[in-house]
Amino acid sequence: MRSPLVRWSVVSVSLALALTSCAKGTGGGAAPTPSAGQFNPGATFSGSISVMGFGATDEIGTTRVDLAEKALGGAEIKLIEGDLDIQQFLSAVAAGDPPDIIYANRDQIGTFASRGAIMPLTECIKGESIDTSMYNKNALGQVTFGEQIWAIPEFNQVQITMANGDLLKEAGLTIEDVNGSDWSKVTAAAKKLVKAPGGKLKVIGYDSKLPEFLPLWAKANGADLLSADGKKAQLNSPEVVKALEFAVGIYDAQGGFAKVKAVRDSADFFGKGNQFAKNELGAMPMEQWYVNVLNDVSPKAPLVFDTFRTPQGQPLAYSSGSSWAIPKGSKNPGAACRFAKTMTLVDTWKAAAQARLDKREADGKPFTGVLTGNVKADAEIEKMLTSGGEPWDAGVKAVYEANANTFSLPANPADKEFKDAWQGAVNRVLNGQDEPKAALDKAQQDAQKALDEAWAGWTKRTN
């Protein structure tokens, strides 16, 4: 269930230089729209298409790639495995020799579009008769920029609350104390659950999952980090400052972030020695794919699940995930479009889910589902779920409830710089370099400057 994450292979300064250089090399403007004649649902393709950033390493991937290759009618699919290397990709675009299609995080699509590194998919969607209504609206929003769609959503990720039931019971707590519905209870629970004999942290009471989950805590407190039109940073609003103070305060109550991170990083996260199985973690919000990991490696762990909730008790999740984009200069955009379409069709996802279901049943394990960027596929896959008993059924229920209550950050031409700004602010607070208000004030300035410059550049180029 876990989708690959885009790897940034160079430090921020070097990457910024690479982006600027590559944008210049591609003309520094928005990519031209391919002609409608390149996209035809009745066409067949020969030769091969290169796919960068995607590894079909399990039955979910291999089943879909096989169907996509069949849909191409003869063209061979060549996978360039491993996470997307941004520098390598942009250099290939600048050199006029890009892959035919890339697999990228949705929160990078705006930057790629603004740099002229990818094509708008207007003619692809029209020519291949792609029904965009089947895609998750938040996922589609993350790849819609300048009134055009620039990528096709793939997997979707949401968060739910995961907790160790034995540790909760021992501390006189329940899942309601740690699901986010009462922030004072979460702080109190962290203090009750933490174990640090002799000052050495042994058990994390509660992990608020910073820096990655600041958007989730901020939204729970009624704030968006970015305006709906993607033009105004809102990083230092009182609600965001309060959310950061709270989430950092949870670490402070347990001896500080450094101690928590040391225990977090030492865990066998994907193995039998994970923190829940070894009673080293009380609770945390976490992406839904981890439910499947835990069921695989520690099915007897004393787990309890719920949705992540707002202080008003409502389910909430931050939608993120992967997508398919066609680079500028793709030698076979028609085949690339057909590939992206087929990989994300309802029937393709159902076939992949069936392959996963068959494998799980053969192993005597429940099928806990797959979350996609396709809402119609999700509805069909949900019908295929099999019971694993408790706590797994409760976990799966929480996943689907979370998936129905998501938000996302809108696409913008400074996606990367904006994310760097708020994550940098959180890291400075976690490292003791800044107080939350000061860190977010600086981040606000940096983010707004990046947004203003990027939007001005986009307007100039597109006009």
Coordinates of C-alpha atoms in Angstrom, one line a residue:
M1 CA 0.0 0.0 0.0
R2 CA 2.9 2.3 0.4
S3 CA 3.7 4.5 -2.6
P4 CA 7.3 5.5 -3.4
L5 CA 8.4 8.9 -2.4
V6 CA 10.2 11.3 -4.6
R7 CA 13.9 11.5 -3.5
W8 CA 15.6 14.9 -3.5
S9 CA 19.1 14.0 -4.3
V10 CA 20.8 17.3 -3.7
V11 CA 20.7 19.9 -1.1
S12 CA 18.2 22.8 -1.5
V13 CA 20.7 25.3 -2.9
S14 CA 22.0 22.9 -5.5
L15 CA 18.5 21.9 -6.4
A16 CA 17.4 25.4 -6.8
L17 CA 20.3 26.0 -9.2
A18 CA 19.5 22.8 -11.1
L19 CA 15.8 23.9 -11.5
T20 CA 16.8 27.3 -12.7
S21 CA 19.3 25.9 -15.2
C22 CA 17.0 23.3 -16.5
A23 CA 14.1 25.8 -16.8
K24 CA 16.4 28.0 -18.9
G25 CA 17.4 25.0 -21.0
T26 CA 13.8 24.2 -21.8
G27 CA 12.9 27.8 -22.7
G28 CA 11.9 28.9 -19.3
G29 CA 8.2 28.8 -20.0
A30 CA 5.2 26.5 -19.8
A31 CA 5.4 23.4 -21.9
P32 CA 3.5 23.6 -25.2
T33 CA 0.3 21.6 -25.4
P34 CA 0.7 18.5 -27.7
S35 CA -1.6 18.4 -30.6
A36 CA -4.9 16.4 -30.2
G37 CA -3.8 14.1 -33.0
Q38 CA -1.2 12.5 -30.7
F39 CA -3.9 11.0 -28.5
N40 CA -6.3 8.5 -29.9
P41 CA -8.0 5.7 -27.8
G42 CA -8.0 3.5 -30.9
A43 CA -4.2 3.8 -31.6
T44 CA -1.7 1.0 -31.0
F45 CA 2.0 1.7 -30.2
S46 CA 5.2 0.0 -31.1
G47 CA 8.8 0.3 -29.8
S48 CA 9.0 1.1 -26.1
I49 CA 8.2 3.7 -23.5
S50 CA 10.5 4.6 -20.6
V51 CA 9.0 5.0 -17.2
M52 CA 11.1 6.8 -14.5
G53 CA 10.6 6.6 -10.8
F54 CA 8.3 3.5 -10.6
G55 CA 9.3 0.0 -9.5
A56 CA 6.7 -2.7 -10.1
T57 CA 8.0 -4.7 -7.1
D58 CA 4.7 -6.3 -5.9
E59 CA 1.6 -7.8 -7.3
I60 CA -0.2 -4.4 -7.2
G61 CA 2.5 -2.9 -9.5
T62 CA 3.1 -5.9 -11.8
T63 CA -0.5 -6.6 -12.4
R64 CA -1.2 -3.0 -13.6
V65 CA 2.0 -2.7 -15.6
D66 CA 1.0 -5.9 -17.5
L67 CA -2.4 -4.5 -18.2
A68 CA -0.9 -1.2 -19.3
E69 CA 1.5 -3.0 -21.7
K70 CA -1.4 -4.9 -23.2
A71 CA -3.3 -1.7 -23.7
L72 CA -0.5 -0.2 -25.6
G73 CA -0.9 -2.8 -28.3
G74 CA 2.7 -3.7 -28.8
A75 CA 5.0 -1.2 -27.2
E76 CA 7.3 -2.5 -24.5
I77 CA 7.4 -0.8 -21.1
K78 CA 10.9 -0.1 -19.7
L79 CA 10.9 0.7 -16.0
I80 CA 13.7 2.9 -14.7
E81 CA 13.3 1.7 -11.1
G82 CA 14.0 3.6 -8.0
D83 CA 12.5 6.8 -6.7
L84 CA 12.5 9.7 -9.0
D85 CA 15.8 11.5 -9.1
I86 CA 14.9 15.1 -9.6
Q87 CA 18.3 16.3 -10.8
Q88 CA 18.6 13.4 -13.2
F89 CA 15.1 14.1 -14.6
L90 CA 15.5 17.8 -15.0
S91 CA 18.9 17.3 -16.6
A92 CA 17.3 14.9 -19.1
V93 CA 14.6 17.4 -19.9
A94 CA 17.1 20.1 -20.5
A95 CA 19.2 17.8 -22.7
G96 CA 16.1 17.0 -24.8
D97 CA 16.2 13.3 -23.8
P98 CA 13.6 12.8 -21.0
P99 CA 11.8 9.6 -20.1
D100 CA 8.4 9.2 -21.7
I101 CA 6.6 9.4 -18.4
I102 CA 7.5 10.0 -14.7
Y103 CA 6.1 8.8 -11.4
A104 CA 6.2 11.8 -9.0
N105 CA 4.8 13.1 -5.8
R106 CA 1.7 15.3 -6.3
D107 CA 3.2 18.1 -4.3
Q108 CA 6.0 18.6 -6.9
I109 CA 3.8 18.8 -10.0
G110 CA 3.3 22.6 -9.7
T111 CA 7.0 23.2 -9.6
F112 CA 7.6 20.9 -12.6
A113 CA 4.8 22.7 -14.5
S114 CA 6.1 26.2 -13.7
R115 CA 9.6 25.1 -14.9
G116 CA 8.3 23.9 -18.2
A117 CA 9.4 20.3 -17.4
I118 CA 6.1 18.6 -18.0
M119 CA 3.2 18.8 -20.4
P120 CA -0.3 19.9 -19.6
L121 CA -2.6 16.9 -20.1
T122 CA -5.6 18.7 -21.6
E123 CA -5.3 17.0 -25.0
C124 CA -4.2 13.7 -23.4
I125 CA -7.4 13.6 -21.3
K126 CA -9.6 14.7 -24.2
G127 CA -8.0 12.4 -26.8
E128 CA -7.9 9.3 -24.6
S129 CA -11.4 10.1 -23.2
I130 CA -10.2 10.0 -19.6
D131 CA -13.1 10.4 -17.2
T132 CA -11.6 12.8 -14.6
S133 CA -14.7 12.5 -12.4
M134 CA -13.4 9.2 -11.2
Y135 CA -10.4 10.8 -9.5
N136 CA -10.3 11.9 -5.9
K137 CA -11.1 15.7 -6.0
N138 CA -8.3 16.5 -3.5
A139 CA -5.8 14.4 -5.4
L140 CA -6.8 16.0 -8.7
G141 CA -6.6 19.4 -7.1
Q142 CA -3.0 18.8 -6.2
V143 CA -2.1 18.4 -9.9
T144 CA -4.3 21.1 -11.3
F145 CA -2.5 24.3 -11.9
G146 CA -3.0 27.3 -14.2
E147 CA -6.5 25.9 -15.0
Q148 CA -5.0 22.8 -16.5
I149 CA -4.4 19.2 -15.2
W150 CA -0.7 18.3 -15.3
A151 CA -0.7 14.8 -13.9
I152 CA -2.9 11.7 -13.3
P153 CA -3.4 10.8 -9.6
E154 CA -2.3 7.4 -8.5
F155 CA -2.0 6.0 -4.9
N156 CA -3.5 8.0 -2.1
Q157 CA -2.2 8.3 1.5
V158 CA -4.2 9.3 4.6
Q159 CA -3.5 9.2 8.3
I160 CA -5.2 7.4 11.1
T161 CA -4.5 7.1 14.9
M162 CA -2.6 3.9 15.9
A163 CA -2.0 3.0 19.5
N164 CA -0.7 0.2 21.8
G165 CA -3.8 -1.1 23.6
D166 CA -1.8 -2.7 26.4
L167 CA 0.1 0.5 27.2
L168 CA -3.2 2.5 27.1
K169 CA -4.9 0.2 29.5
E170 CA -1.9 0.2 31.8
A171 CA -2.0 4.0 32.0
G172 CA -5.8 4.0 32.5
L173 CA -6.4 5.5 29.0
T174 CA -8.5 4.7 25.9
I175 CA -8.1 5.5 22.2
E176 CA -10.3 8.6 22.7
D177 CA -7.5 10.1 24.8
V178 CA -5.0 9.9 21.9
N179 CA -7.1 10.3 18.7
G180 CA -6.8 14.1 18.7
S181 CA -10.3 15.0 19.8
D182 CA -9.0 16.7 22.9
W183 CA -5.5 18.2 22.7
S184 CA -5.2 18.5 26.5
K185 CA -5.9 14.8 26.8
V186 CA -3.3 14.0 24.2
T187 CA -0.6 15.9 26.1
A188 CA -1.7 14.3 29.4
A189 CA -1.7 10.9 27.7
A190 CA 1.8 11.4 26.4
K191 CA 3.0 12.2 30.0
K192 CA 1.3 9.1 31.4
L193 CA 2.5 6.7 28.6
V194 CA 6.2 7.9 28.4
K195 CA 8.8 5.8 30.2
A196 CA 12.2 7.2 30.9
P197 CA 13.9 5.4 33.7
G198 CA 17.0 7.2 34.9
G199 CA 16.3 9.9 32.3
K200 CA 16.8 7.5 29.4
L201 CA 13.8 7.4 27.1
K202 CA 12.6 3.9 26.6
V203 CA 8.9 4.3 25.6
I204 CA 7.6 7.2 23.5
G205 CA 4.2 8.2 25.0
Y206 CA 2.9 10.0 21.9
D207 CA 4.6 10.9 18.6
S208 CA 3.0 13.9 16.9
K209 CA 5.0 13.0 13.7
L210 CA 6.7 16.4 13.1
P211 CA 7.8 17.9 10.8
E212 CA 5.7 16.0 8.2
F213 CA 2.3 16.3 9.8
L214 CA 2.2 20.1 10.6
P215 CA -0.5 20.5 7.8
L216 CA -2.7 17.9 9.7
W217 CA -2.4 19.6 13.1
A218 CA -2.9 23.1 11.6
K219 CA -6.0 21.9 9.7
A220 CA -7.4 20.3 12.9
N221 CA -7.0 23.7 14.5
G222 CA -8.9 25.3 11.6
A223 CA -6.0 26.6 9.6
D224 CA -4.7 26.1 6.0
L225 CA -1.0 26.6 5.4
L226 CA -1.8 28.0 1.9
S227 CA -4.8 29.9 0.5
A228 CA -7.1 28.0 -1.8
D229 CA -5.8 29.8 -4.9
G230 CA -2.2 28.8 -4.0
K231 CA -1.0 32.4 -3.9
K232 CA -1.0 33.4 -0.2
A233 CA 1.1 31.8 2.5
Q234 CA -0.6 31.5 5.8
L235 CA 2.2 29.9 7.8
N236 CA 2.2 32.4 10.8
S237 CA -1.5 32.6 11.5
P238 CA -2.3 32.3 15.2
E239 CA -4.0 28.9 14.5
V240 CA -0.8 27.5 12.8
V241 CA 1.4 28.9 15.6
K242 CA -0.8 27.2 18.2
A243 CA -0.8 23.9 16.3
L244 CA 3.0 23.9 16.2
E245 CA 3.3 24.9 19.8
F246 CA 1.1 22.0 20.8
A247 CA 2.7 19.4 18.6
V248 CA 6.2 20.4 19.7
G249 CA 5.0 20.6 23.3
I250 CA 4.2 16.9 23.2
Y251 CA 7.9 16.2 22.6
D252 CA 9.0 18.7 25.3
A253 CA 6.8 16.8 27.8
Q254 CA 8.8 13.6 27.0
G255 CA 12.3 15.1 27.3
G256 CA 12.6 16.8 24.0
F257 CA 12.5 15.9 20.3
A258 CA 16.1 14.6 20.1
K259 CA 15.3 11.9 22.6
V260 CA 12.1 10.9 20.9
K261 CA 13.7 10.9 17.5
A262 CA 16.6 8.7 18.7
V263 CA 14.1 6.0 19.9
R264 CA 12.0 6.5 16.8
D265 CA 15.0 6.0 14.4
S266 CA 16.3 3.0 16.3
A267 CA 13.1 1.0 15.8
D268 CA 12.7 -1.9 13.4
F269 CA 9.9 0.0 11.7
F270 CA 9.1 -2.5 9.0
G271 CA 10.0 -5.6 11.0
K272 CA 8.9 -7.8 13.9
G273 CA 10.7 -5.5 16.3
N274 CA 8.6 -2.4 15.5
Q275 CA 7.7 0.0 18.3
F276 CA 4.2 -1.3 18.8
A277 CA 5.3 -4.9 19.0
K278 CA 8.0 -4.1 21.5
N279 CA 5.8 -1.8 23.6
E280 CA 8.0 1.2 22.9
L281 CA 5.3 3.5 21.5
G282 CA 2.0 4.5 23.0
A283 CA 0.3 6.2 20.1
M284 CA 0.8 8.3 16.9
P285 CA -1.0 9.4 13.7
M286 CA 0.4 7.4 10.8
E287 CA -0.3 6.7 7.1
Q288 CA -2.8 3.9 6.4
W289 CA -0.3 1.6 4.6
Y290 CA 1.3 0.9 8.0
V291 CA -1.8 -1.1 9.0
N292 CA -0.9 -3.7 6.3
V293 CA 2.8 -3.7 7.4
L294 CA 1.8 -4.3 11.1
N295 CA -0.6 -7.0 10.1
D296 CA 2.1 -8.8 8.2
V297 CA 5.0 -8.6 10.7
S298 CA 3.3 -8.4 14.1
P299 CA -0.3 -9.7 13.8
K300 CA -0.4 -10.3 17.6
A301 CA 0.6 -6.8 18.6
P302 CA -1.9 -5.2 21.0
L303 CA -3.0 -2.5 18.6
V304 CA -6.0 -0.1 18.7
F305 CA -7.1 2.1 15.8
D306 CA -9.2 5.1 15.2
T307 CA -9.4 8.0 12.7
F308 CA -7.4 11.1 13.5
R309 CA -9.9 13.6 14.8
T310 CA -10.3 17.3 15.2
P311 CA -10.9 18.9 18.6
Q312 CA -14.6 18.9 17.5
G313 CA -14.4 15.1 17.1
Q314 CA -14.6 15.0 13.3
P315 CA -12.5 12.6 11.3
L316 CA -9.7 14.3 9.3
A317 CA -6.8 13.3 7.1
Y318 CA -4.2 15.0 5.0
S319 CA -4.3 13.6 1.4
S320 CA -1.0 13.1 -0.3
G321 CA 0.4 10.7 -2.8
S322 CA 1.8 9.9 -6.2
S323 CA 0.9 10.8 -9.8
W324 CA 1.9 10.3 -13.4
A325 CA 3.2 13.2 -15.5
I326 CA 4.4 13.4 -19.1
P327 CA 7.8 15.3 -19.5
K328 CA 8.2 18.0 -22.1
G329 CA 10.0 16.3 -25.0
S330 CA 8.6 12.8 -24.4
K331 CA 9.2 10.9 -27.5
N332 CA 5.9 9.1 -27.3
P333 CA 3.3 11.1 -25.3
G334 CA 0.4 9.2 -26.8
A335 CA 1.7 5.9 -25.4
A336 CA 2.6 7.7 -22.1
C337 CA -1.0 9.0 -21.9
R338 CA -2.4 5.5 -22.5
F339 CA -0.1 4.1 -19.9
A340 CA -1.2 6.7 -17.2
K341 CA -4.9 6.1 -18.1
T342 CA -4.7 2.3 -17.9
M343 CA -2.6 2.3 -14.7
T344 CA -5.4 4.2 -13.0
L345 CA -8.6 2.8 -14.4
V346 CA -11.2 1.2 -12.2
D347 CA -10.8 -2.3 -13.8
T348 CA -7.0 -2.1 -13.6
W349 CA -7.2 -1.3 -9.9
K350 CA -9.7 -4.1 -9.3
A351 CA -7.4 -6.6 -11.0
A352 CA -4.5 -5.5 -8.9
A353 CA -6.6 -5.7 -5.8
Q354 CA -7.7 -9.2 -6.7
A355 CA -4.1 -10.2 -7.1
R356 CA -3.3 -8.9 -3.7
L357 CA -6.4 -10.6 -2.2
D358 CA -5.4 -13.9 -3.7
K359 CA -1.9 -13.6 -2.3
R360 CA -3.2 -12.6 1.2
E361 CA -5.7 -15.5 1.2
A362 CA -2.9 -17.9 0.2
D363 CA -0.9 -16.6 3.1
G364 CA -3.8 -16.9 5.5
K365 CA -4.0 -13.1 6.0
P366 CA -6.8 -10.6 5.6
F367 CA -7.0 -8.2 2.6
T368 CA -7.0 -4.7 4.2
G369 CA -7.5 -2.8 1.0
V370 CA -5.6 -0.4 -1.3
L371 CA -6.2 3.4 -1.4
T372 CA -6.0 4.9 -4.8
G373 CA -6.5 8.3 -6.3
N374 CA -9.6 6.9 -8.0
V375 CA -12.8 7.1 -5.9
K376 CA -14.7 4.7 -8.0
A377 CA -11.9 2.1 -7.7
D378 CA -11.8 2.6 -4.0
A379 CA -15.5 1.9 -3.7
E380 CA -15.1 -1.3 -5.6
I381 CA -12.0 -2.4 -3.7
E382 CA -13.8 -1.8 -0.4
K383 CA -16.3 -4.5 -1.4
M384 CA -13.4 -7.0 -1.7
L385 CA -12.1 -6.6 1.9
T386 CA -11.8 -9.7 4.0
S387 CA -12.1 -9.8 7.8
G388 CA -9.0 -10.2 9.9
G389 CA -10.9 -9.9 13.2
E390 CA -10.0 -7.2 15.7
P391 CA -8.1 -4.9 15.8
W392 CA -7.6 -5.1 12.0
D393 CA -11.2 -4.6 11.0
A394 CA -11.4 -1.5 13.1
G395 CA -8.2 -0.3 11.5
V396 CA -9.6 -0.8 8.0
K397 CA -12.8 0.9 9.0
A398 CA -10.8 3.9 10.2
V399 CA -8.8 4.0 7.0
Y400 CA -11.9 4.3 4.8
E401 CA -13.5 6.8 7.1
A402 CA -10.3 8.9 7.0
N403 CA -10.3 8.7 3.2
A404 CA -13.7 10.2 3.0
N405 CA -12.7 13.2 5.1
T406 CA -9.5 14.5 3.5
F407 CA -8.0 17.9 2.6
S408 CA -4.9 18.7 0.6
L409 CA -2.7 21.7 -0.2
P410 CA -3.4 23.3 -3.6
A411 CA -0.8 23.2 -6.4
N412 CA 1.3 26.2 -6.9
P413 CA 4.4 27.1 -9.0
A414 CA 6.6 27.2 -5.8
D415 CA 5.6 23.8 -4.4
K416 CA 9.1 22.8 -3.4
E417 CA 10.1 26.2 -2.0
F418 CA 6.8 26.4 0.0
K419 CA 7.3 23.0 1.5
D420 CA 10.9 23.8 2.3
A421 CA 9.8 26.9 4.1
W422 CA 7.4 25.3 6.5
Q423 CA 9.4 22.2 7.1
G424 CA 12.5 24.2 7.8
A425 CA 10.5 26.3 10.3
V426 CA 9.4 23.1 12.1
N427 CA 12.9 21.7 12.1
R428 CA 14.3 24.9 13.6
V429 CA 11.9 24.6 16.5
L430 CA 12.5 20.9 17.0
N431 CA 16.2 21.6 17.1
G432 CA 15.9 24.4 19.6
Q433 CA 17.0 27.1 17.3
D434 CA 13.7 29.1 17.2
E435 CA 10.5 29.5 19.1
P436 CA 7.4 28.6 17.0
K437 CA 6.2 32.1 16.4
A438 CA 9.6 33.4 15.2
A439 CA 10.2 30.3 13.1
L440 CA 6.9 30.6 11.3
D441 CA 7.3 34.4 10.9
K442 CA 10.5 33.7 8.9
A443 CA 8.9 30.9 7.0
Q444 CA 6.0 33.1 6.1
Q445 CA 8.4 35.7 4.6
D446 CA 10.4 33.1 2.7
A447 CA 7.3 31.3 1.4
Q448 CA 5.5 34.4 0.3
K449 CA 8.5 35.7 -1.5
A450 CA 8.9 32.4 -3.3
L451 CA 5.2 32.3 -4.2
D452 CA 5.2 35.9 -5.5
E453 CA 8.2 35.4 -7.6
A454 CA 7.0 32.0 -9.0
W455 CA 3.5 33.3 -9.8
A456 CA 4.9 36.5 -11.4
G457 CA 7.2 34.2 -13.5
W458 CA 4.3 32.0 -14.4
T459 CA 2.1 34.9 -15.5
K460 CA 4.9 36.4 -17.6
R461 CA 5.7 33.1 -19.4
T462 CA 2.1 32.1 -20.0
N463 CA 1.1 35.5 -21.3

